[in-house]
């Protein structure tokens, strides 16, 4: 959940696949995260093997109650940690998913953390996890603090909406919802191994949840935790090339190229997230001042802002 209070140094995280994939890389986990724009069977099938769905939604107090479609599993034997500080829900959702994927390779730090917290109750486990400095640093790596403060400007404070990450995944033959703000994992029922498997049940649960929002609402997003497709694609390319299938080779090469382009885009976006742009802003202001254009730029900015305020007031909307 997003809030400035009681964050204990944990910063807000974007719901972006490049951010989550970079976190997984830091954790030593050979998985990636992709955007999921549809829950139709064909889209989900194209992302297999798919291990979990990460759901971001606008949090309201009633969200802390168990969903009507599921039941609390008070005897859940798997990995589950409570969220004990704000802003940590993204990483906590990832850890709650990873801790329930059988035989998943992890890096030494995550393996040690999992081993150390084994047998702990969810509250204690959550406290241990969020007190791990290395994990907080990994979480914050792509969420640099804002270097521009509006404090002291006398601007009216506006309460911000809170958003929260939860995860859906198959565990012991049933679909579970792991939400660090809930007392226990929520069991959404067993699923059939044939056909779509666990994703059919997960889709129904998520679609029912989305249906509670107004039509056209954009207050949620969905990400897919899946195997990295590149190793399998590269192996498949070697196989089709060995068999002399030129058409099949071209198709696989195209898929590999698209994956590599996506990684390059992710790397560029993450480099921008890491970069401190204060120096650039300062240089631009200095250049404007030297060109005797700073005063006119400031006046224009004030005029534009005043127009925005008046327009927002006329429409009855607050200015973000």
PDB file of C-alpha atoms in Angstrom, residues 36-48 50-55 69 167-170 174-177 188-192 194-212 220 222-223:
ATOM      1  CA  UNK A  36      -0.888  -8.527 -18.998  1.00  0.00           C
ATOM      2  CA  UNK A  37      -3.533  -6.591 -20.920  1.00  0.00           C
ATOM      3  CA  UNK A  38      -6.058  -9.388 -21.302  1.00  0.00           C
ATOM      4  CA  UNK A  39      -7.138 -12.476 -19.400  1.00  0.00           C
ATOM      5  CA  UNK A  40      -8.376 -14.359 -22.442  1.00  0.00           C
ATOM      6  CA  UNK A  41      -7.117 -17.955 -22.780  1.00  0.00           C
ATOM      7  CA  UNK A  42      -4.963 -17.268 -25.857  1.00  0.00           C
ATOM      8  CA  UNK A  43      -3.086 -14.411 -24.177  1.00  0.00           C
ATOM      9  CA  UNK A  44      -2.468 -16.445 -21.039  1.00  0.00           C
ATOM     10  CA  UNK A  45      -1.362 -19.470 -23.086  1.00  0.00           C
ATOM     11  CA  UNK A  46       1.225 -17.334 -24.908  1.00  0.00           C
ATOM     12  CA  UNK A  47       2.909 -16.551 -21.571  1.00  0.00           C
ATOM     13  CA  UNK A  48       3.258 -20.113 -20.323  1.00  0.00           C
ATOM     14  CA  UNK A  50       3.087 -18.770 -15.989  1.00  0.00           C
ATOM     15  CA  UNK A  51       3.610 -19.005 -12.235  1.00  0.00           C
ATOM     16  CA  UNK A  52       1.596 -16.161 -10.718  1.00  0.00           C
ATOM     17  CA  UNK A  53      -0.480 -13.061 -11.435  1.00  0.00           C
ATOM     18  CA  UNK A  54       0.419  -9.808  -9.654  1.00  0.00           C
ATOM     19  CA  UNK A  55      -2.611  -7.557  -9.253  1.00  0.00           C
ATOM     20  CA  UNK A  69     -15.468 -15.806  -3.404  1.00  0.00           C
ATOM     21  CA  UNK A 167      -0.622 -12.086  -5.907  1.00  0.00           C
ATOM     22  CA  UNK A 168      -2.673 -15.023  -7.223  1.00  0.00           C
ATOM     23  CA  UNK A 169      -1.033 -18.395  -7.828  1.00  0.00           C
ATOM     24  CA  UNK A 170      -1.590 -22.156  -7.634  1.00  0.00           C
ATOM     25  CA  UNK A 174      -5.896 -24.692  -5.308  1.00  0.00           C
ATOM     26  CA  UNK A 175      -5.766 -21.032  -6.333  1.00  0.00           C
ATOM     27  CA  UNK A 176      -4.660 -18.746  -3.528  1.00  0.00           C
ATOM     28  CA  UNK A 177      -4.692 -15.001  -3.045  1.00  0.00           C
ATOM     29  CA  UNK A 188     -10.326 -19.580  -3.955  1.00  0.00           C
ATOM     30  CA  UNK A 189     -10.962 -23.253  -4.538  1.00  0.00           C
ATOM     31  CA  UNK A 190      -9.443 -26.213  -6.319  1.00  0.00           C
ATOM     32  CA  UNK A 191      -8.794 -26.270 -10.053  1.00  0.00           C
ATOM     33  CA  UNK A 192      -8.575 -28.894 -12.758  1.00  0.00           C
ATOM     34  CA  UNK A 194      -6.546 -30.123 -17.663  1.00  0.00           C
ATOM     35  CA  UNK A 195      -7.410 -27.268 -19.996  1.00  0.00           C
ATOM     36  CA  UNK A 196      -6.422 -23.846 -18.698  1.00  0.00           C
ATOM     37  CA  UNK A 197      -5.635 -25.241 -15.265  1.00  0.00           C
ATOM     38  CA  UNK A 198      -5.359 -22.780 -12.390  1.00  0.00           C
ATOM     39  CA  UNK A 199      -5.604 -19.758 -14.685  1.00  0.00           C
ATOM     40  CA  UNK A 200      -9.297 -20.380 -15.355  1.00  0.00           C
ATOM     41  CA  UNK A 201     -10.117 -20.024 -11.662  1.00  0.00           C
ATOM     42  CA  UNK A 202      -7.753 -17.076 -11.221  1.00  0.00           C
ATOM     43  CA  UNK A 203      -9.303 -15.287 -14.196  1.00  0.00           C
ATOM     44  CA  UNK A 204     -12.806 -15.674 -12.778  1.00  0.00           C
ATOM     45  CA  UNK A 205     -11.719 -14.335  -9.378  1.00  0.00           C
ATOM     46  CA  UNK A 206      -9.880 -11.344 -10.851  1.00  0.00           C
ATOM     47  CA  UNK A 207     -12.643 -10.509 -13.338  1.00  0.00           C
ATOM     48  CA  UNK A 208     -15.192 -10.558 -10.523  1.00  0.00           C
ATOM     49  CA  UNK A 209     -12.973  -8.193  -8.581  1.00  0.00           C
ATOM     50  CA  UNK A 210     -12.514  -5.851 -11.534  1.00  0.00           C
ATOM     51  CA  UNK A 211     -16.296  -5.842 -12.042  1.00  0.00           C
ATOM     52  CA  UNK A 212     -16.670  -4.060  -8.685  1.00  0.00           C
ATOM     53  CA  UNK A 220      -5.881  -1.528 -11.425  1.00  0.00           C
ATOM     54  CA  UNK A 222      -2.105  -6.901 -13.946  1.00  0.00           C
ATOM     55  CA  UNK A 223       1.363  -8.424 -14.353  1.00  0.00           C
TER      56      UNK A 223
END
